Structure formats: C-alpha cells, structure tokens
C-alpha cells in the first residue's frame, strides 16, 4: 500500500476511529488513476474550520493492477457519499464506468469488468480493515446509498441514476463471502 495524502487532507474534519462502522464501495468512473487523483485534488467547498476548502475523494484507491493507494487517513472524514461520510470509509476501484457521458441515457451500461487483481486487493484490504477496526460492521455500494435520479443529459424527459457505482459487474457474492460485513441497502 502506498500512502499518498491529498494536499487538503489535514483540512478534512477529524473523527475517532470508533465512529467508523461502514465501508462504501465505489468506482471512479474515470479512465485511469491519474485522472482520479486530479479529480480528488480539486477543491470544491470550504470546511467549517478550513475555509481554504476540500474536495471529493475516497480514502483508498485500487488500480486495475491491484495496487492500493491511500489518499486520506481513516481519522479524517472524506467526502464520497451523501449522508454517510462521518461513519464511513470510501474505497474507489479504478474503472471507466459511464465516463465521459455519465448521465447520457444511452450510456448507462457500466460494462468494464473489475480485474482479478483489483478484487483480490479489495478483499485483502477489507480483511485488514476488519482486523484493525472492531466497530466496522457494514458494507454498501454507493448506488445502494444514493438512489437519487436526475434528468439525462441527452433527453431531459428521461431520468437516470446519479450514482451507479460500483454497478452490475461488481462481484458482491464473492466479496461478501470473504468478509464478515453485513450488506447495507438503502
Ligand atoms: Zn461513488
């Protein structure tokens, strides 16, 4: 694992590790890790105690070759899912998803498979987190927790999901079998 903190990491709100009971699985919906890093570094809004601002990112990123990067320490609250951030760890799998037309109604397939190396690294990371964090109990996909829809970019009469990650190709049965976390559905 490579520790590679985001520039604004120390401005994210602190939390005790005992507050963490949920891990949320995402995919980047971007072509590669370099672009995911670029998006993660973007400053989007001020924090209560840090007007210089922070942005959206997961705590961990897993590349297609299985390499794991930590962008945010667990003691900081990252912005990766509406409504659940204070209690959650965000894990992002590099995957193209619906990029670059995320909200186009003709492009909702999410058809890039996750690699064997990625899934193996994810399972190893989840087991490590379970060992280190006794309060960790639940796991969810981003799509399970944010089920809001919005007008499609190609046709405003059609509604598409804002979030579809990790999507239909994520191997839920295999992952759930490898850990003792309970799946949380909205
Ligand atoms: Zn997500």
PDB file of C-alpha atoms and ligand atoms in Angstrom:
ATOM      1  CA  UNK A   1       0.000   0.000   0.000  1.00  0.00           C
ATOM      2  CA  UNK A   2       1.249   3.438  -0.925  1.00  0.00           C
ATOM      3  CA  UNK A   3       0.355   6.356   1.344  1.00  0.00           C
ATOM      4  CA  UNK A   4      -0.181   9.391  -0.870  1.00  0.00           C
ATOM      5  CA  UNK A   5      -2.205  12.049   1.021  1.00  0.00           C
ATOM      6  CA  UNK A   6      -4.265  14.613  -0.841  1.00  0.00           C
ATOM      7  CA  UNK A   7      -2.999  18.191  -0.448  1.00  0.00           C
ATOM      8  CA  UNK A   8      -6.035  19.203   1.664  1.00  0.00           C
ATOM      9  CA  UNK A   9      -6.070  16.021   3.778  1.00  0.00           C
ATOM     10  CA  UNK A  10      -5.259  17.848   7.049  1.00  0.00           C
ATOM     11  CA  UNK A  11      -8.198  20.226   6.481  1.00  0.00           C
ATOM     12  CA  UNK A  12     -10.765  17.410   6.443  1.00  0.00           C
ATOM     13  CA  UNK A  13     -12.733  17.028   9.657  1.00  0.00           C
ATOM     14  CA  UNK A  14     -11.166  14.660  12.219  1.00  0.00           C
ATOM     15  CA  UNK A  15     -13.017  11.691  13.763  1.00  0.00           C
ATOM     16  CA  UNK A  16     -12.283   8.903  16.249  1.00  0.00           C
ATOM     17  CA  UNK A  17     -11.746   5.515  14.596  1.00  0.00           C
ATOM     18  CA  UNK A  18     -14.513   4.106  16.822  1.00  0.00           C
ATOM     19  CA  UNK A  19     -17.009   6.145  14.775  1.00  0.00           C
ATOM     20  CA  UNK A  20     -16.384   4.011  11.670  1.00  0.00           C
ATOM     21  CA  UNK A  21     -18.914   1.219  11.113  1.00  0.00           C
ATOM     22  CA  UNK A  22     -19.415   1.255   7.345  1.00  0.00           C
ATOM     23  CA  UNK A  23     -17.341   0.800   4.210  1.00  0.00           C
ATOM     24  CA  UNK A  24     -18.677   2.123   0.907  1.00  0.00           C
ATOM     25  CA  UNK A  25     -17.525   0.629  -2.399  1.00  0.00           C
ATOM     26  CA  UNK A  26     -17.199   2.996  -5.343  1.00  0.00           C
ATOM     27  CA  UNK A  27     -15.701   3.036  -8.786  1.00  0.00           C
ATOM     28  CA  UNK A  28     -14.007   6.126 -10.125  1.00  0.00           C
ATOM     29  CA  UNK A  29     -15.990   6.314 -13.403  1.00  0.00           C
ATOM     30  CA  UNK A  30     -12.793   7.739 -14.917  1.00  0.00           C
ATOM     31  CA  UNK A  31     -10.291   6.164 -17.355  1.00  0.00           C
ATOM     32  CA  UNK A  32      -7.277   5.913 -15.029  1.00  0.00           C
ATOM     33  CA  UNK A  33      -5.840   6.582 -11.589  1.00  0.00           C
ATOM     34  CA  UNK A  34      -4.040   9.757 -12.696  1.00  0.00           C
ATOM     35  CA  UNK A  35      -7.340  11.378 -13.617  1.00  0.00           C
ATOM     36  CA  UNK A  36      -8.983  10.097 -10.427  1.00  0.00           C
ATOM     37  CA  UNK A  37      -6.187  11.768  -8.449  1.00  0.00           C
ATOM     38  CA  UNK A  38      -6.745  15.006 -10.381  1.00  0.00           C
ATOM     39  CA  UNK A  39     -10.484  14.925  -9.556  1.00  0.00           C
ATOM     40  CA  UNK A  40      -9.732  14.096  -5.917  1.00  0.00           C
ATOM     41  CA  UNK A  41      -7.405  17.077  -5.583  1.00  0.00           C
ATOM     42  CA  UNK A  42      -9.998  19.568  -6.864  1.00  0.00           C
ATOM     43  CA  UNK A  43     -11.057  21.984  -4.153  1.00  0.00           C
ATOM     44  CA  UNK A  44     -14.832  22.268  -4.253  1.00  0.00           C
ATOM     45  CA  UNK A  45     -16.027  23.697  -0.945  1.00  0.00           C
ATOM     46  CA  UNK A  46     -14.881  25.133   2.379  1.00  0.00           C
ATOM     47  CA  UNK A  47     -14.817  23.063   5.570  1.00  0.00           C
ATOM     48  CA  UNK A  48     -16.286  24.553   8.784  1.00  0.00           C
ATOM     49  CA  UNK A  49     -12.789  25.064  10.216  1.00  0.00           C
ATOM     50  CA  UNK A  50     -10.864  25.325   6.954  1.00  0.00           C
ATOM     51  CA  UNK A  51     -12.126  27.956   4.510  1.00  0.00           C
ATOM     52  CA  UNK A  52      -9.308  27.052   2.069  1.00  0.00           C
ATOM     53  CA  UNK A  53     -11.525  24.116   1.258  1.00  0.00           C
ATOM     54  CA  UNK A  54     -11.517  20.415   0.433  1.00  0.00           C
ATOM     55  CA  UNK A  55     -12.962  18.169  -2.261  1.00  0.00           C
ATOM     56  CA  UNK A  56     -14.425  14.753  -3.018  1.00  0.00           C
ATOM     57  CA  UNK A  57     -12.406  11.564  -2.700  1.00  0.00           C
ATOM     58  CA  UNK A  58     -12.318   8.102  -1.210  1.00  0.00           C
ATOM     59  CA  UNK A  59      -9.848   7.016   1.473  1.00  0.00           C
ATOM     60  CA  UNK A  60      -8.400   4.250  -0.714  1.00  0.00           C
ATOM     61  CA  UNK A  61      -7.981   3.762  -4.473  1.00  0.00           C
ATOM     62  CA  UNK A  62      -7.330   0.366  -6.059  1.00  0.00           C
ATOM     63  CA  UNK A  63      -5.856   0.404  -9.565  1.00  0.00           C
ATOM     64  CA  UNK A  64      -6.538  -2.236 -12.209  1.00  0.00           C
ATOM     65  CA  UNK A  65      -3.224  -3.960 -11.400  1.00  0.00           C
ATOM     66  CA  UNK A  66      -4.293  -4.346  -7.761  1.00  0.00           C
ATOM     67  CA  UNK A  67      -2.029  -1.631  -6.315  1.00  0.00           C
ATOM     68  CA  UNK A  68      -3.617   0.150  -3.357  1.00  0.00           C
ATOM     69  CA  UNK A  69      -3.178   3.851  -2.611  1.00  0.00           C
ATOM     70  CA  UNK A  70      -4.338   5.676   0.498  1.00  0.00           C
ATOM     71  CA  UNK A  71      -5.278   9.309  -0.171  1.00  0.00           C
ATOM     72  CA  UNK A  72      -6.959  10.130   3.152  1.00  0.00           C
ATOM     73  CA  UNK A  73      -6.196   8.713   6.633  1.00  0.00           C
ATOM     74  CA  UNK A  74      -9.073   6.917   8.356  1.00  0.00           C
ATOM     75  CA  UNK A  75      -9.028   9.534  11.139  1.00  0.00           C
ATOM     76  CA  UNK A  76     -10.352  12.094   8.631  1.00  0.00           C
ATOM     77  CA  UNK A  77     -13.845  12.286   7.154  1.00  0.00           C
ATOM     78  CA  UNK A  78     -13.628  12.124   3.336  1.00  0.00           C
ATOM     79  CA  UNK A  79     -16.448  13.290   1.056  1.00  0.00           C
ATOM     80  CA  UNK A  80     -17.551  10.319  -1.064  1.00  0.00           C
ATOM     81  CA  UNK A  81     -21.220   9.576  -0.311  1.00  0.00           C
ATOM     82  CA  UNK A  82     -24.133  11.829   0.621  1.00  0.00           C
ATOM     83  CA  UNK A  83     -25.355  11.406   4.171  1.00  0.00           C
ATOM     84  CA  UNK A  84     -22.954   8.711   5.419  1.00  0.00           C
ATOM     85  CA  UNK A  85     -19.473  10.246   5.393  1.00  0.00           C
ATOM     86  CA  UNK A  86     -18.870  10.692   9.157  1.00  0.00           C
ATOM     87  CA  UNK A  87     -19.210   6.927   9.792  1.00  0.00           C
ATOM     88  CA  UNK A  88     -17.785   5.635   6.520  1.00  0.00           C
ATOM     89  CA  UNK A  89     -14.615   4.548   4.731  1.00  0.00           C
ATOM     90  CA  UNK A  90     -14.633   5.107   0.963  1.00  0.00           C
ATOM     91  CA  UNK A  91     -12.877   2.624  -1.329  1.00  0.00           C
ATOM     92  CA  UNK A  92     -12.613   3.565  -5.016  1.00  0.00           C
ATOM     93  CA  UNK A  93     -11.888   0.979  -7.712  1.00  0.00           C
ATOM     94  CA  UNK A  94     -10.406   2.393 -10.900  1.00  0.00           C
ATOM     95  CA  UNK A  95     -12.989   1.653 -13.603  1.00  0.00           C
ATOM     96  CA  UNK A  96     -14.228   3.696 -16.564  1.00  0.00           C
ATOM     97  CA  UNK A  97     -17.892   3.342 -15.617  1.00  0.00           C
ATOM     98  CA  UNK A  98     -20.048   5.720 -17.657  1.00  0.00           C
ATOM     99  CA  UNK A  99     -17.194   8.144 -18.456  1.00  0.00           C
ATOM    100  CA  UNK A 100     -17.332  10.613 -20.134  1.00  0.00           C
ATOM    101  CA  UNK A 101     -21.126  10.830 -20.615  1.00  0.00           C
ATOM    102  CA  UNK A 102     -22.142   9.838 -17.079  1.00  0.00           C
ATOM    103  CA  UNK A 103     -25.724  10.997 -17.378  1.00  0.00           C
ATOM    104  CA  UNK A 104     -26.412  10.084 -21.019  1.00  0.00           C
ATOM    105  CA  UNK A 105     -29.393   7.709 -21.056  1.00  0.00           C
ATOM    106  CA  UNK A 106     -27.759   5.672 -23.867  1.00  0.00           C
ATOM    107  CA  UNK A 107     -24.574   5.152 -21.837  1.00  0.00           C
ATOM    108  CA  UNK A 108     -25.687   3.591 -18.533  1.00  0.00           C
ATOM    109  CA  UNK A 109     -24.074   0.179 -19.095  1.00  0.00           C
ATOM    110  CA  UNK A 110     -21.057   0.214 -16.711  1.00  0.00           C
ATOM    111  CA  UNK A 111     -19.605  -2.605 -18.806  1.00  0.00           C
ATOM    112  CA  UNK A 112     -15.908  -2.665 -17.819  1.00  0.00           C
ATOM    113  CA  UNK A 113     -15.265  -5.751 -15.661  1.00  0.00           C
ATOM    114  CA  UNK A 114     -13.276  -5.408 -12.432  1.00  0.00           C
ATOM    115  CA  UNK A 115      -9.908  -7.177 -12.670  1.00  0.00           C
ATOM    116  CA  UNK A 116      -8.972 -10.228 -10.644  1.00  0.00           C
ATOM    117  CA  UNK A 117      -6.086  -8.246  -9.105  1.00  0.00           C
ATOM    118  CA  UNK A 118      -8.462  -5.468  -8.059  1.00  0.00           C
ATOM    119  CA  UNK A 119     -10.946  -7.816  -6.414  1.00  0.00           C
ATOM    120  CA  UNK A 120      -8.171  -9.735  -4.622  1.00  0.00           C
ATOM    121  CA  UNK A 121      -6.668  -6.478  -3.300  1.00  0.00           C
ATOM    122  CA  UNK A 122     -10.084  -5.230  -2.230  1.00  0.00           C
ATOM    123  CA  UNK A 123     -10.762  -8.402  -0.250  1.00  0.00           C
ATOM    124  CA  UNK A 124      -7.325  -8.198   1.414  1.00  0.00           C
ATOM    125  CA  UNK A 125      -7.935  -4.547   2.303  1.00  0.00           C
ATOM    126  CA  UNK A 126     -11.396  -5.261   3.720  1.00  0.00           C
ATOM    127  CA  UNK A 127      -9.990  -8.062   5.900  1.00  0.00           C
ATOM    128  CA  UNK A 128      -7.224  -5.769   7.174  1.00  0.00           C
ATOM    129  CA  UNK A 129      -9.752  -3.038   7.979  1.00  0.00           C
ATOM    130  CA  UNK A 130     -11.954  -5.538   9.821  1.00  0.00           C
ATOM    131  CA  UNK A 131      -8.954  -6.616  11.911  1.00  0.00           C
ATOM    132  CA  UNK A 132      -7.987  -3.040  12.726  1.00  0.00           C
ATOM    133  CA  UNK A 133     -11.439  -1.571  13.320  1.00  0.00           C
ATOM    134  CA  UNK A 134     -13.655  -3.621  15.656  1.00  0.00           C
ATOM    135  CA  UNK A 135     -16.519  -1.144  15.120  1.00  0.00           C
ATOM    136  CA  UNK A 136     -16.655  -1.906  11.372  1.00  0.00           C
ATOM    137  CA  UNK A 137     -19.846  -3.890  10.687  1.00  0.00           C
ATOM    138  CA  UNK A 138     -21.402  -2.962   7.353  1.00  0.00           C
ATOM    139  CA  UNK A 139     -20.610  -2.654   3.652  1.00  0.00           C
ATOM    140  CA  UNK A 140     -22.552  -0.974   0.868  1.00  0.00           C
ATOM    141  CA  UNK A 141     -22.225   0.103  -2.732  1.00  0.00           C
ATOM    142  CA  UNK A 142     -22.501   3.814  -3.461  1.00  0.00           C
ATOM    143  CA  UNK A 143     -25.530   3.019  -5.651  1.00  0.00           C
ATOM    144  CA  UNK A 144     -27.216   1.361  -2.628  1.00  0.00           C
ATOM    145  CA  UNK A 145     -26.971   4.522  -0.514  1.00  0.00           C
ATOM    146  CA  UNK A 146     -27.607   7.236  -3.095  1.00  0.00           C
ATOM    147  CA  UNK A 147     -30.590   6.226  -5.182  1.00  0.00           C
ATOM    148  CA  UNK A 148     -31.468   9.691  -6.463  1.00  0.00           C
ATOM    149  CA  UNK A 149     -32.112  10.227 -10.159  1.00  0.00           C
ATOM    150  CA  UNK A 150     -31.639  13.231 -12.403  1.00  0.00           C
ATOM    151  CA  UNK A 151     -32.579  14.301 -15.940  1.00  0.00           C
ATOM    152  CA  UNK A 152     -30.486  12.604 -18.612  1.00  0.00           C
ATOM    153  CA  UNK A 153     -28.032  14.874 -20.440  1.00  0.00           C
ATOM    154  CA  UNK A 154     -29.301  13.755 -23.851  1.00  0.00           C
ATOM    155  CA  UNK A 155     -33.024  13.874 -23.030  1.00  0.00           C
ATOM    156  CA  UNK A 156     -34.398  15.801 -20.039  1.00  0.00           C
ATOM    157  CA  UNK A 157     -37.604  13.719 -20.086  1.00  0.00           C
ATOM    158  CA  UNK A 158     -35.634  10.613 -19.114  1.00  0.00           C
ATOM    159  CA  UNK A 159     -34.387  10.045 -15.560  1.00  0.00           C
ATOM    160  CA  UNK A 160     -31.033   8.343 -14.926  1.00  0.00           C
ATOM    161  CA  UNK A 161     -29.373   7.399 -11.618  1.00  0.00           C
ATOM    162  CA  UNK A 162     -26.878   9.996 -10.359  1.00  0.00           C
ATOM    163  CA  UNK A 163     -24.759   7.202  -8.908  1.00  0.00           C
ATOM    164  CA  UNK A 164     -24.454   3.714 -10.382  1.00  0.00           C
ATOM    165  CA  UNK A 165     -21.159   2.626  -8.866  1.00  0.00           C
ATOM    166  CA  UNK A 166     -19.825   0.044  -8.386  1.00  0.00           C
ATOM    167  CA  UNK A 167     -22.507  -1.241 -10.772  1.00  0.00           C
ATOM    168  CA  UNK A 168     -23.769  -4.575 -12.084  1.00  0.00           C
ATOM    169  CA  UNK A 169     -20.334  -6.153 -12.669  1.00  0.00           C
ATOM    170  CA  UNK A 170     -19.167  -5.785  -9.061  1.00  0.00           C
ATOM    171  CA  UNK A 171     -18.790  -9.330  -7.619  1.00  0.00           C
ATOM    172  CA  UNK A 172     -20.923  -8.952  -4.479  1.00  0.00           C
ATOM    173  CA  UNK A 173     -21.299 -12.677  -3.660  1.00  0.00           C
ATOM    174  CA  UNK A 174     -17.541 -13.258  -3.740  1.00  0.00           C
ATOM    175  CA  UNK A 175     -16.749 -10.187  -1.631  1.00  0.00           C
ATOM    176  CA  UNK A 176     -19.472 -10.863   0.948  1.00  0.00           C
ATOM    177  CA  UNK A 177     -18.301 -14.441   1.293  1.00  0.00           C
ATOM    178  CA  UNK A 178     -14.731 -13.301   2.031  1.00  0.00           C
ATOM    179  CA  UNK A 179     -15.597 -10.922   4.884  1.00  0.00           C
ATOM    180  CA  UNK A 180     -17.988 -10.849   7.855  1.00  0.00           C
ATOM    181  CA  UNK A 181     -19.511  -7.486   6.996  1.00  0.00           C
ATOM    182  CA  UNK A 182     -23.253  -7.183   6.503  1.00  0.00           C
ATOM    183  CA  UNK A 183     -24.505  -5.524   3.321  1.00  0.00           C
ATOM    184  CA  UNK A 184     -26.414  -2.328   3.982  1.00  0.00           C
ATOM    185  CA  UNK A 185     -29.077  -1.421   1.447  1.00  0.00           C
ATOM    186  CA  UNK A 186     -30.798   1.938   1.489  1.00  0.00           C
TER     187      UNK A 186
HETATM  188 ZN1  LIG B   1     -19.201   6.595  -5.838  1.00  0.00          ZN
END
